[in-house]
mmCIF file of C-alpha atoms in Angstrom:
data_model
loop_
_atom_site.group_PDB
_atom_site.id
_atom_site.type_symbol
_atom_site.label_atom_id
_atom_site.label_comp_id
_atom_site.label_asym_id
_atom_site.label_seq_id
_atom_site.Cartn_x
_atom_site.Cartn_y
_atom_site.Cartn_z
ATOM 1 C CA ARG A 1 -34.188 -8.766 10.939
ATOM 2 C CA THR A 2 -30.802 -10.407 9.874
ATOM 3 C CA ASP A 3 -30.363 -12.335 13.705
ATOM 4 C CA THR A 4 -33.062 -14.740 12.402
ATOM 5 C CA LEU A 5 -30.615 -15.418 9.540
ATOM 6 C CA PRO A 6 -29.366 -19.595 9.493
ATOM 7 C CA GLU A 7 -25.928 -19.166 10.356
ATOM 8 C CA TYR A 8 -23.377 -21.200 9.086
ATOM 9 C CA GLN A 9 -21.950 -23.932 11.404
ATOM 10 C CA GLY A 10 -19.080 -25.750 9.363
ATOM 11 C CA PRO A 11 -15.502 -25.118 8.801
ATOM 12 C CA PHE A 12 -14.655 -22.128 7.122
ATOM 13 C CA PRO A 13 -11.426 -22.410 4.584
ATOM 14 C CA GLN A 14 -7.724 -20.538 5.119
ATOM 15 C CA ILE A 15 -7.697 -17.405 2.386
ATOM 16 C CA HIS A 16 -4.905 -15.534 2.341
ATOM 17 C CA LEU A 17 -5.684 -12.224 0.151
ATOM 18 C CA TYR A 18 -2.600 -11.051 -0.699
ATOM 19 C CA GLN A 19 -3.921 -7.330 -1.634
ATOM 20 C CA ALA A 20 -1.594 -4.984 -3.796
ATOM 21 C CA ILE A 21 -2.553 -1.472 -2.169
ATOM 22 C CA CYS A 22 -5.222 0.094 -3.548
ATOM 23 C CA LYS A 23 -5.801 4.403 -3.594
ATOM 24 C CA GLY A 24 -8.372 5.866 -1.267
ATOM 25 C CA LYS A 25 -11.107 4.371 -0.391
ATOM 26 C CA LYS A 26 -11.212 1.824 -2.211
ATOM 27 C CA MET A 27 -8.764 -0.404 0.207
ATOM 28 C CA ASP A 28 -10.876 0.170 3.225
ATOM 29 C CA GLN A 29 -13.678 -1.516 0.928
ATOM 30 C CA ILE A 30 -11.673 -4.648 0.538
ATOM 31 C CA VAL A 31 -10.405 -4.822 3.379
ATOM 32 C CA ARG A 32 -14.220 -4.996 5.510
ATOM 33 C CA GLN A 33 -15.769 -6.866 2.558
ATOM 34 C CA ALA A 34 -13.182 -9.607 2.744
ATOM 35 C CA THR A 35 -13.742 -10.256 6.871
ATOM 36 C CA GLU A 36 -16.917 -10.341 5.227
ATOM 37 C CA LEU A 37 -16.013 -13.771 3.736
ATOM 38 C CA GLY A 38 -13.907 -14.898 5.814
ATOM 39 C CA THR A 39 -10.571 -14.680 5.222
ATOM 40 C CA SER A 40 -8.074 -15.862 6.973
ATOM 41 C CA ARG A 41 -5.464 -13.109 6.736
ATOM 42 C CA ILE A 42 -4.875 -9.873 4.013
ATOM 43 C CA ILE A 43 -1.027 -8.981 3.909
ATOM 44 C CA PRO A 44 -0.795 -6.086 1.955
ATOM 45 C CA VAL A 45 1.289 -5.209 -1.093
ATOM 46 C CA ILE A 46 4.142 -2.416 -2.742
ATOM 47 C CA SER A 47 3.720 -3.384 -6.205
ATOM 48 C CA GLU A 48 4.747 -1.377 -9.465
ATOM 49 C CA HIS A 49 1.369 0.002 -8.959
ATOM 50 C CA THR A 50 0.965 1.299 -5.928
ATOM 51 C CA VAL A 51 0.843 4.908 -6.436
ATOM 52 C CA VAL A 52 0.144 5.559 -2.697
ATOM 53 C CA ASP A 53 3.016 6.571 -1.074
ATOM 54 C CA VAL A 54 3.165 3.979 2.054
ATOM 55 C CA SER A 55 7.198 4.289 2.861
ATOM 56 C CA HIS A 56 6.129 6.836 6.098
ATOM 57 C CA ARG A 57 2.981 5.343 7.067
ATOM 58 C CA SER A 58 2.192 1.733 6.654
ATOM 59 C CA GLU A 59 2.500 1.792 10.916
ATOM 60 C CA GLY A 60 -0.548 3.994 10.477
ATOM 61 C CA LYS A 61 -2.381 1.813 7.357
ATOM 62 C CA VAL A 62 -1.936 -1.395 8.723
ATOM 63 C CA SER A 63 -3.758 0.353 12.770
ATOM 64 C CA ARG A 64 -6.651 1.143 10.364
ATOM 65 C CA TYR A 65 -6.802 -1.666 8.096
ATOM 66 C CA GLU A 66 -7.558 -3.550 11.647
ATOM 67 C CA THR A 67 -10.292 -0.656 13.100
ATOM 68 C CA VAL A 68 -11.696 -1.468 9.908
ATOM 69 C CA VAL A 69 -11.724 -6.002 10.778
ATOM 70 C CA LYS A 70 -12.987 -4.770 13.746
ATOM 71 C CA GLU A 71 -16.248 -2.964 12.534
ATOM 72 C CA ALA A 72 -16.741 -5.614 9.480
ATOM 73 C CA LEU A 73 -16.858 -8.720 12.627
ATOM 74 C CA GLN A 74 -19.440 -6.920 14.557
ATOM 75 C CA GLN A 75 -20.887 -6.179 11.486
ATOM 76 C CA SER A 76 -20.454 -9.229 10.324
ATOM 77 C CA GLY A 77 -21.047 -11.635 12.953
ATOM 78 C CA SER A 78 -18.348 -13.622 10.944
ATOM 79 C CA PRO A 79 -16.238 -16.360 13.774
ATOM 80 C CA VAL A 80 -12.924 -16.673 11.208
ATOM 81 C CA ILE A 81 -11.144 -13.761 12.622
ATOM 82 C CA THR A 82 -9.188 -11.709 10.137
ATOM 83 C CA GLN A 83 -5.465 -10.200 10.641
ATOM 84 C CA ILE A 84 -3.693 -7.598 8.925
ATOM 85 C CA GLU A 85 -0.084 -8.579 8.107
ATOM 86 C CA PRO A 86 2.047 -5.658 7.565
ATOM 87 C CA PHE A 87 3.640 -4.210 3.811
ATOM 88 C CA LEU A 88 5.785 -7.347 1.790
ATOM 89 C CA SER A 89 6.878 -5.697 -1.361
ATOM 90 C CA LEU A 90 5.666 -8.119 -4.047
ATOM 91 C CA LYS A 91 9.421 -10.022 -3.989
ATOM 92 C CA GLU A 92 8.208 -10.912 -0.945
ATOM 93 C CA VAL A 93 5.411 -12.264 -1.156
ATOM 94 C CA GLY A 94 6.563 -15.830 -2.213
ATOM 95 C CA ASN A 95 9.021 -16.448 0.995
ATOM 96 C CA HIS A 96 6.274 -14.818 3.639
ATOM 97 C CA TRP A 97 3.307 -17.733 1.581
ATOM 98 C CA ASN A 98 6.360 -20.157 1.503
ATOM 99 C CA HIS A 99 4.404 -22.818 -0.737
ATOM 100 C CA ARG A 100 1.846 -23.889 2.447
ATOM 101 C CA GLY A 101 -1.185 -24.188 0.132
ATOM 102 C CA PRO A 102 -2.223 -23.479 -3.468
ATOM 103 C CA ALA A 103 -1.197 -20.371 -4.844
ATOM 104 C CA TYR A 104 -3.126 -18.226 -7.514
ATOM 105 C CA VAL A 105 -2.550 -14.334 -8.917
ATOM 106 C CA LEU A 106 -5.651 -12.328 -10.288
ATOM 107 C CA HIS A 107 -3.901 -12.179 -14.160
ATOM 108 C CA GLN A 108 -6.018 -9.745 -16.475
ATOM 109 C CA SER A 109 -5.311 -11.827 -19.359
ATOM 110 C CA ALA A 110 -4.273 -15.924 -20.263
ATOM 111 C CA THR A 111 -0.641 -17.631 -19.678
ATOM 112 C CA GLY A 112 -0.512 -20.221 -21.044
ATOM 113 C CA PRO A 113 -2.322 -22.657 -20.867
ATOM 114 C CA GLN A 114 -5.350 -22.211 -18.460
ATOM 115 C CA SER A 115 -7.257 -24.451 -15.778
ATOM 116 C CA SER A 116 -10.207 -23.251 -14.770
ATOM 117 C CA PHE A 117 -10.176 -21.503 -11.454
ATOM 118 C CA ILE A 118 -13.115 -23.877 -9.879
ATOM 119 C CA GLU A 119 -11.341 -26.256 -10.941
ATOM 120 C CA LEU A 120 -7.303 -25.286 -9.703
ATOM 121 C CA LEU A 121 -9.590 -24.764 -5.900
ATOM 122 C CA ARG A 122 -11.816 -28.773 -5.431
ATOM 123 C CA GLN A 123 -8.295 -30.214 -6.025
ATOM 124 C CA HIS A 124 -6.885 -28.218 -3.415
ATOM 125 C CA ALA A 125 -9.569 -27.678 -1.072
ATOM 126 C CA ASP A 126 -8.400 -29.048 2.154
ATOM 127 C CA ALA A 127 -5.048 -27.308 1.861
ATOM 128 C CA PRO A 128 -4.378 -23.238 3.277
ATOM 129 C CA VAL A 129 -4.800 -20.802 -0.176
ATOM 130 C CA ALA A 130 -2.816 -17.758 -1.551
ATOM 131 C CA LEU A 131 -4.670 -14.857 -3.847
ATOM 132 C CA LEU A 132 -2.535 -12.569 -5.141
ATOM 133 C CA VAL A 133 -4.441 -9.697 -6.510
ATOM 134 C CA GLY A 134 -3.405 -6.383 -8.239
ATOM 135 C CA ALA A 135 -3.978 -3.040 -7.244
ATOM 136 C CA GLU A 136 -5.362 -0.274 -10.147
ATOM 137 C CA GLY A 137 -4.019 -1.847 -13.614
ATOM 138 C CA GLY A 138 -3.138 -5.187 -12.382
ATOM 139 C CA PHE A 139 0.528 -6.046 -11.803
ATOM 140 C CA SER A 140 2.581 -6.050 -15.153
ATOM 141 C CA GLU A 141 4.423 -8.802 -17.438
ATOM 142 C CA GLN A 142 7.413 -8.723 -15.525
ATOM 143 C CA GLU A 143 4.927 -9.403 -11.516
ATOM 144 C CA ILE A 144 3.584 -12.317 -13.424
ATOM 145 C CA ASP A 145 6.631 -13.829 -13.821
ATOM 146 C CA LEU A 146 8.091 -12.353 -10.805
ATOM 147 C CA VAL A 147 5.415 -14.215 -9.495
ATOM 148 C CA VAL A 148 5.425 -17.507 -11.401
ATOM 149 C CA GLN A 149 8.427 -18.577 -10.203
ATOM 150 C CA GLN A 150 7.461 -18.801 -6.324
ATOM 151 C CA GLY A 151 5.290 -20.704 -7.183
ATOM 152 C CA PHE A 152 2.296 -18.441 -8.065
ATOM 153 C CA VAL A 153 -0.440 -19.233 -10.392
ATOM 154 C CA PRO A 154 -2.205 -17.293 -13.248
ATOM 155 C CA VAL A 155 -5.622 -17.439 -13.468
ATOM 156 C CA LEU A 156 -8.162 -15.199 -15.566
ATOM 157 C CA LEU A 157 -12.247 -14.814 -14.152
ATOM 158 C CA LYS A 158 -13.684 -15.576 -16.663
ATOM 159 C CA THR A 159 -15.473 -12.051 -17.008
ATOM 160 C CA ASN A 160 -15.432 -8.755 -17.828
ATOM 161 C CA ILE A 161 -11.986 -6.375 -17.124
ATOM 162 C CA LEU A 162 -13.183 -5.973 -13.375
ATOM 163 C CA ARG A 163 -12.296 -3.699 -10.968
ATOM 164 C CA ALA A 164 -9.374 -3.875 -8.200
ATOM 165 C CA GLU A 165 -12.198 -3.263 -5.339
ATOM 166 C CA THR A 166 -14.124 -5.667 -7.913
ATOM 167 C CA ALA A 167 -12.174 -9.057 -8.814
ATOM 168 C CA ALA A 168 -10.397 -8.863 -4.944
ATOM 169 C CA ILE A 169 -13.906 -9.619 -3.558
ATOM 170 C CA ALA A 170 -14.981 -12.071 -6.618
ATOM 171 C CA ALA A 171 -11.915 -14.623 -6.389
ATOM 172 C CA LEU A 172 -12.529 -14.763 -2.849
ATOM 173 C CA ALA A 173 -16.099 -15.342 -2.788
ATOM 174 C CA VAL A 174 -16.102 -17.962 -5.845
ATOM 175 C CA ALA A 175 -13.258 -19.694 -3.809
ATOM 176 C CA GLN A 176 -14.454 -19.816 -0.182
ATOM 177 C CA GLN A 177 -17.577 -20.972 -1.844
ATOM 178 C CA ILE A 178 -15.435 -23.174 -4.004
ATOM 179 C CA LEU A 179 -14.289 -24.490 -0.885
ATOM 180 C CA VAL A 180 -16.802 -24.823 1.389
ATOM 181 C CA ASP A 181 -19.024 -26.848 -0.831
ATOM 182 C CA THR A 182 -15.888 -29.145 -1.197
ATOM 183 C CA MET A 183 -14.945 -29.760 2.618
#
C-alpha cells in the first residue's frame, strides 16, 4: 500500500527539462516520469535529430502531454504541478531560458574541461536549473556549439551511453536528489 509511505515535506527544486522530441511513445514516457519526479516545466525541443513531424501537430502533442501530466500527477501525488510549454526550436532555447539559473546540456562525449555534474549542481542549489536532453542520436557538434554559446554547460553522465528516455530520467533523478539534499 503506497498510502502508508512517508511523504516528502521539504522544498522541491525548480528543474526545467528541455527535451528534444523523441519517436513514438518515448516522449510520453519521458513526460510521465519527469512529472513523477517533480519537474517544474517540460519544454519539447525540435532538434536536428528530431524525426517526428511536428509541423502541423504541435498543439495536439502539447495537449497529449498535458493529459499524461495529469495522469502522472494523480498516480504520484507530486506537489509540483508540471507545466508543458509549446514546442521550441533549439535556436530558441537560450532566449527562453534567459539565464534564470545554471543550464546543462547532456552530451555523449567529453568536450573540454569536465566538471562533475554533481559538483556543478551543488554550487547552484538555490537557483532554477535547466537540463537539455537530446533525442535519439543526441545532438550534433554544431548544436552543442550553439547551446554552449547560449550559456549551457555540457555535462557527461559517467555511465554507459544511454537512450534518450533513460538519460532524461537519470539526469532528472540525480539533479533532484542533489538539489533537495543541498537545499
